[in-house]
N, CA, C and O atoms as a CHARMM CRD file, in Angstrom:
* protein
*
  124
    1    1 UNK  N      1.83200  25.46000  -2.11500 PROA 1      0.00000
    2    1 UNK  CA     1.33200  24.84500  -0.97100 PROA 1      0.00000
    3    1 UNK  C      0.91000  23.46900  -1.12100 PROA 1      0.00000
    4    1 UNK  O      0.44100  23.11400  -2.20300 PROA 1      0.00000
    5    2 UNK  N      1.02800  22.60700  -0.10500 PROA 2      0.00000
    6    2 UNK  CA     0.60000  21.22200  -0.15500 PROA 2      0.00000
    7    2 UNK  C      1.20500  20.43900   0.83900 PROA 2      0.00000
    8    2 UNK  O      1.85400  20.95000   1.75200 PROA 2      0.00000
    9    3 UNK  N      1.00900  19.05800   0.70400 PROA 3      0.00000
   10    3 UNK  CA     1.58100  18.20200   1.75700 PROA 3      0.00000
   11    3 UNK  C      3.10300  17.94300   1.41200 PROA 3      0.00000
   12    3 UNK  O      3.53900  17.95600   0.26100 PROA 3      0.00000
   13    4 UNK  N      3.81300  17.72100   2.47200 PROA 4      0.00000
   14    4 UNK  CA     5.22700  17.36300   2.24000 PROA 4      0.00000
   15    4 UNK  C      5.36500  16.09500   1.43500 PROA 4      0.00000
   16    4 UNK  O      4.59700  15.14800   1.60700 PROA 4      0.00000
   17    5 UNK  N      6.33800  16.08000   0.56500 PROA 5      0.00000
   18    5 UNK  CA     6.63800  14.85000  -0.28200 PROA 5      0.00000
   19    5 UNK  C      6.95100  13.62700   0.46600 PROA 5      0.00000
   20    5 UNK  O      6.56100  12.52600   0.07700 PROA 5      0.00000
   21    6 UNK  N      7.66400  13.80100   1.55900 PROA 6      0.00000
   22    6 UNK  CA     8.14300  12.72000   2.33700 PROA 6      0.00000
   23    6 UNK  C      6.85300  12.01500   2.99400 PROA 6      0.00000
   24    6 UNK  O      6.72300  10.79100   2.98800 PROA 6      0.00000
   25    7 UNK  N      5.94700  12.86000   3.53900 PROA 7      0.00000
   26    7 UNK  CA     4.81700  12.26600   4.11600 PROA 7      0.00000
   27    7 UNK  C      3.94500  11.55700   3.16900 PROA 7      0.00000
   28    7 UNK  O      3.42400  10.48000   3.45600 PROA 7      0.00000
   29    8 UNK  N      3.77700  12.16500   2.01600 PROA 8      0.00000
   30    8 UNK  CA     2.84600  11.51600   1.03800 PROA 8      0.00000
   31    8 UNK  C      3.63400  10.17200   0.62400 PROA 8      0.00000
   32    8 UNK  O      2.98800   9.14900   0.39900 PROA 8      0.00000
   33    9 UNK  N      5.01100  10.18900   0.53100 PROA 9      0.00000
   34    9 UNK  CA     5.61500   9.00600   0.01500 PROA 9      0.00000
   35    9 UNK  C      5.47200   7.87100   1.02000 PROA 9      0.00000
   36    9 UNK  O      5.26100   6.71500   0.65200 PROA 9      0.00000
   37   10 UNK  N      5.59500   8.23900   2.33900 PROA 10     0.00000
   38   10 UNK  CA     5.52200   7.28900   3.41600 PROA 10     0.00000
   39   10 UNK  C      4.04400   6.73800   3.33600 PROA 10     0.00000
   40   10 UNK  O      3.82100   5.53400   3.46100 PROA 10     0.00000
   41   11 UNK  N      3.09700   7.61400   3.13400 PROA 11     0.00000
   42   11 UNK  CA     1.64800   6.98200   3.19900 PROA 11     0.00000
   43   11 UNK  C      1.53600   6.15300   1.98600 PROA 11     0.00000
   44   11 UNK  O      1.04300   5.03000   2.09900 PROA 11     0.00000
   45   12 UNK  N      1.93600   6.57800   0.83700 PROA 12     0.00000
   46   12 UNK  CA     1.86500   5.83200  -0.43100 PROA 12     0.00000
   47   12 UNK  C      2.50300   4.46700  -0.23200 PROA 12     0.00000
   48   12 UNK  O      1.90500   3.48400  -0.67100 PROA 12     0.00000
   49   13 UNK  N      3.60800   4.33000   0.36200 PROA 13     0.00000
   50   13 UNK  CA     4.33700   3.09000   0.61700 PROA 13     0.00000
   51   13 UNK  C      3.47600   2.22200   1.41600 PROA 13     0.00000
   52   13 UNK  O      3.34700   1.02800   1.14800 PROA 13     0.00000
   53   14 UNK  N      2.85000   2.82500   2.44500 PROA 14     0.00000
   54   14 UNK  CA     2.06500   2.02000   3.39700 PROA 14     0.00000
   55   14 UNK  C      0.88200   1.57000   2.72000 PROA 14     0.00000
   56   14 UNK  O      0.47100   0.42000   2.87800 PROA 14     0.00000
   57   15 UNK  N      0.29200   2.42000   1.95900 PROA 15     0.00000
   58   15 UNK  CA    -0.91900   1.99000   1.17000 PROA 15     0.00000
   59   15 UNK  C     -0.64300   0.79400   0.28300 PROA 15     0.00000
   60   15 UNK  O     -1.37300  -0.19600   0.23400 PROA 15     0.00000
   61   16 UNK  N      0.52400   0.97300  -0.44600 PROA 16     0.00000
   62   16 UNK  CA     0.94900  -0.06900  -1.37800 PROA 16     0.00000
   63   16 UNK  C      1.21400  -1.35100  -0.64900 PROA 16     0.00000
   64   16 UNK  O      0.83600  -2.41200  -1.14600 PROA 16     0.00000
   65   17 UNK  N      1.84300  -1.31500   0.50200 PROA 17     0.00000
   66   17 UNK  CA     2.12500  -2.46100   1.22400 PROA 17     0.00000
   67   17 UNK  C      0.86400  -3.20600   1.68700 PROA 17     0.00000
   68   17 UNK  O      0.82700  -4.43300   1.60000 PROA 17     0.00000
   69   18 UNK  N     -0.19700  -2.48500   2.19100 PROA 18     0.00000
   70   18 UNK  CA    -1.54800  -2.87700   2.57900 PROA 18     0.00000
   71   18 UNK  C     -2.19600  -3.68300   1.35500 PROA 18     0.00000
   72   18 UNK  O     -2.67800  -4.81200   1.44500 PROA 18     0.00000
   73   19 UNK  N     -2.12300  -2.93300   0.24200 PROA 19     0.00000
   74   19 UNK  CA    -2.72800  -3.45800  -0.99600 PROA 19     0.00000
   75   19 UNK  C     -2.11100  -4.76200  -1.41900 PROA 19     0.00000
   76   19 UNK  O     -2.83600  -5.71300  -1.71000 PROA 19     0.00000
   77   20 UNK  N     -0.74500  -4.84800  -1.46600 PROA 20     0.00000
   78   20 UNK  CA     0.00500  -6.06400  -1.79500 PROA 20     0.00000
   79   20 UNK  C     -0.38300  -7.20400  -0.85800 PROA 20     0.00000
   80   20 UNK  O     -0.74800  -8.28400  -1.32200 PROA 20     0.00000
   81   21 UNK  N     -0.30700  -6.97700   0.46800 PROA 21     0.00000
   82   21 UNK  CA    -0.67200  -8.04500   1.41500 PROA 21     0.00000
   83   21 UNK  C     -2.12400  -8.50800   1.13900 PROA 21     0.00000
   84   21 UNK  O     -2.44400  -9.69600   1.10800 PROA 21     0.00000
   85   22 UNK  N     -2.98800  -7.46500   0.93900 PROA 22     0.00000
   86   22 UNK  CA    -4.38000  -7.88400   0.73700 PROA 22     0.00000
   87   22 UNK  C     -4.53600  -8.82800  -0.55700 PROA 22     0.00000
   88   22 UNK  O     -5.20400  -9.86200  -0.58200 PROA 22     0.00000
   89   23 UNK  N     -3.85000  -8.32500  -1.55300 PROA 23     0.00000
   90   23 UNK  CA    -3.79600  -9.10600  -2.87900 PROA 23     0.00000
   91   23 UNK  C     -3.29000 -10.52200  -2.72500 PROA 23     0.00000
   92   23 UNK  O     -3.83800 -11.47300  -3.28300 PROA 23     0.00000
   93   24 UNK  N     -2.15800 -10.63700  -1.89900 PROA 24     0.00000
   94   24 UNK  CA    -1.51900 -11.79300  -1.68400 PROA 24     0.00000
   95   24 UNK  C     -2.41600 -12.81200  -0.93000 PROA 24     0.00000
   96   24 UNK  O     -2.47500 -13.98800  -1.28800 PROA 24     0.00000
   97   25 UNK  N     -3.12200 -12.31400   0.14000 PROA 25     0.00000
   98   25 UNK  CA    -4.00400 -13.15900   0.86100 PROA 25     0.00000
   99   25 UNK  C     -5.17500 -13.67900  -0.11000 PROA 25     0.00000
  100   25 UNK  O     -5.57000 -14.84400  -0.05500 PROA 25     0.00000
  101   26 UNK  N     -5.69300 -12.74500  -0.99100 PROA 26     0.00000
  102   26 UNK  CA    -6.73400 -13.08900  -1.91900 PROA 26     0.00000
  103   26 UNK  C     -6.24700 -14.22500  -2.89500 PROA 26     0.00000
  104   26 UNK  O     -6.96200 -15.16800  -3.23700 PROA 26     0.00000
  105   27 UNK  N     -4.93000 -14.02300  -3.30800 PROA 27     0.00000
  106   27 UNK  CA    -4.38900 -14.93400  -4.30300 PROA 27     0.00000
  107   27 UNK  C     -4.38300 -16.29100  -3.50300 PROA 27     0.00000
  108   27 UNK  O     -4.85600 -17.28500  -4.05400 PROA 27     0.00000
  109   28 UNK  N     -3.90500 -16.37300  -2.31700 PROA 28     0.00000
  110   28 UNK  CA    -3.69500 -17.57300  -1.56600 PROA 28     0.00000
  111   28 UNK  C     -5.08500 -18.27600  -1.51400 PROA 28     0.00000
  112   28 UNK  O     -5.16100 -19.49600  -1.66400 PROA 28     0.00000
  113   29 UNK  N     -6.03400 -17.60500  -1.32800 PROA 29     0.00000
  114   29 UNK  CA    -7.43300 -18.13600  -1.17900 PROA 29     0.00000
  115   29 UNK  C     -7.89800 -18.72100  -2.56000 PROA 29     0.00000
  116   29 UNK  O     -8.56100 -19.75600  -2.63500 PROA 29     0.00000
  117   30 UNK  N     -7.52000 -18.01800  -3.59900 PROA 30     0.00000
  118   30 UNK  CA    -7.96900 -18.42600  -4.87700 PROA 30     0.00000
  119   30 UNK  C     -7.22400 -19.65700  -5.30500 PROA 30     0.00000
  120   30 UNK  O     -7.80100 -20.58300  -5.87500 PROA 30     0.00000
  121   31 UNK  N     -5.93600 -19.66500  -5.02800 PROA 31     0.00000
  122   31 UNK  CA    -5.13800 -20.73500  -5.45600 PROA 31     0.00000
  123   31 UNK  C     -5.47600 -22.06300  -4.78000 PROA 31     0.00000
  124   31 UNK  O     -4.84600 -23.08000  -5.06900 PROA 31     0.00000
């Protein structure tokens, strides 16, 4: 029993994208 792998993967990718974009903005500010 558990969440479908596809859904979790999609969610994971979305989270990763958000994290990357956030980090990118932070880096831009720092530089």
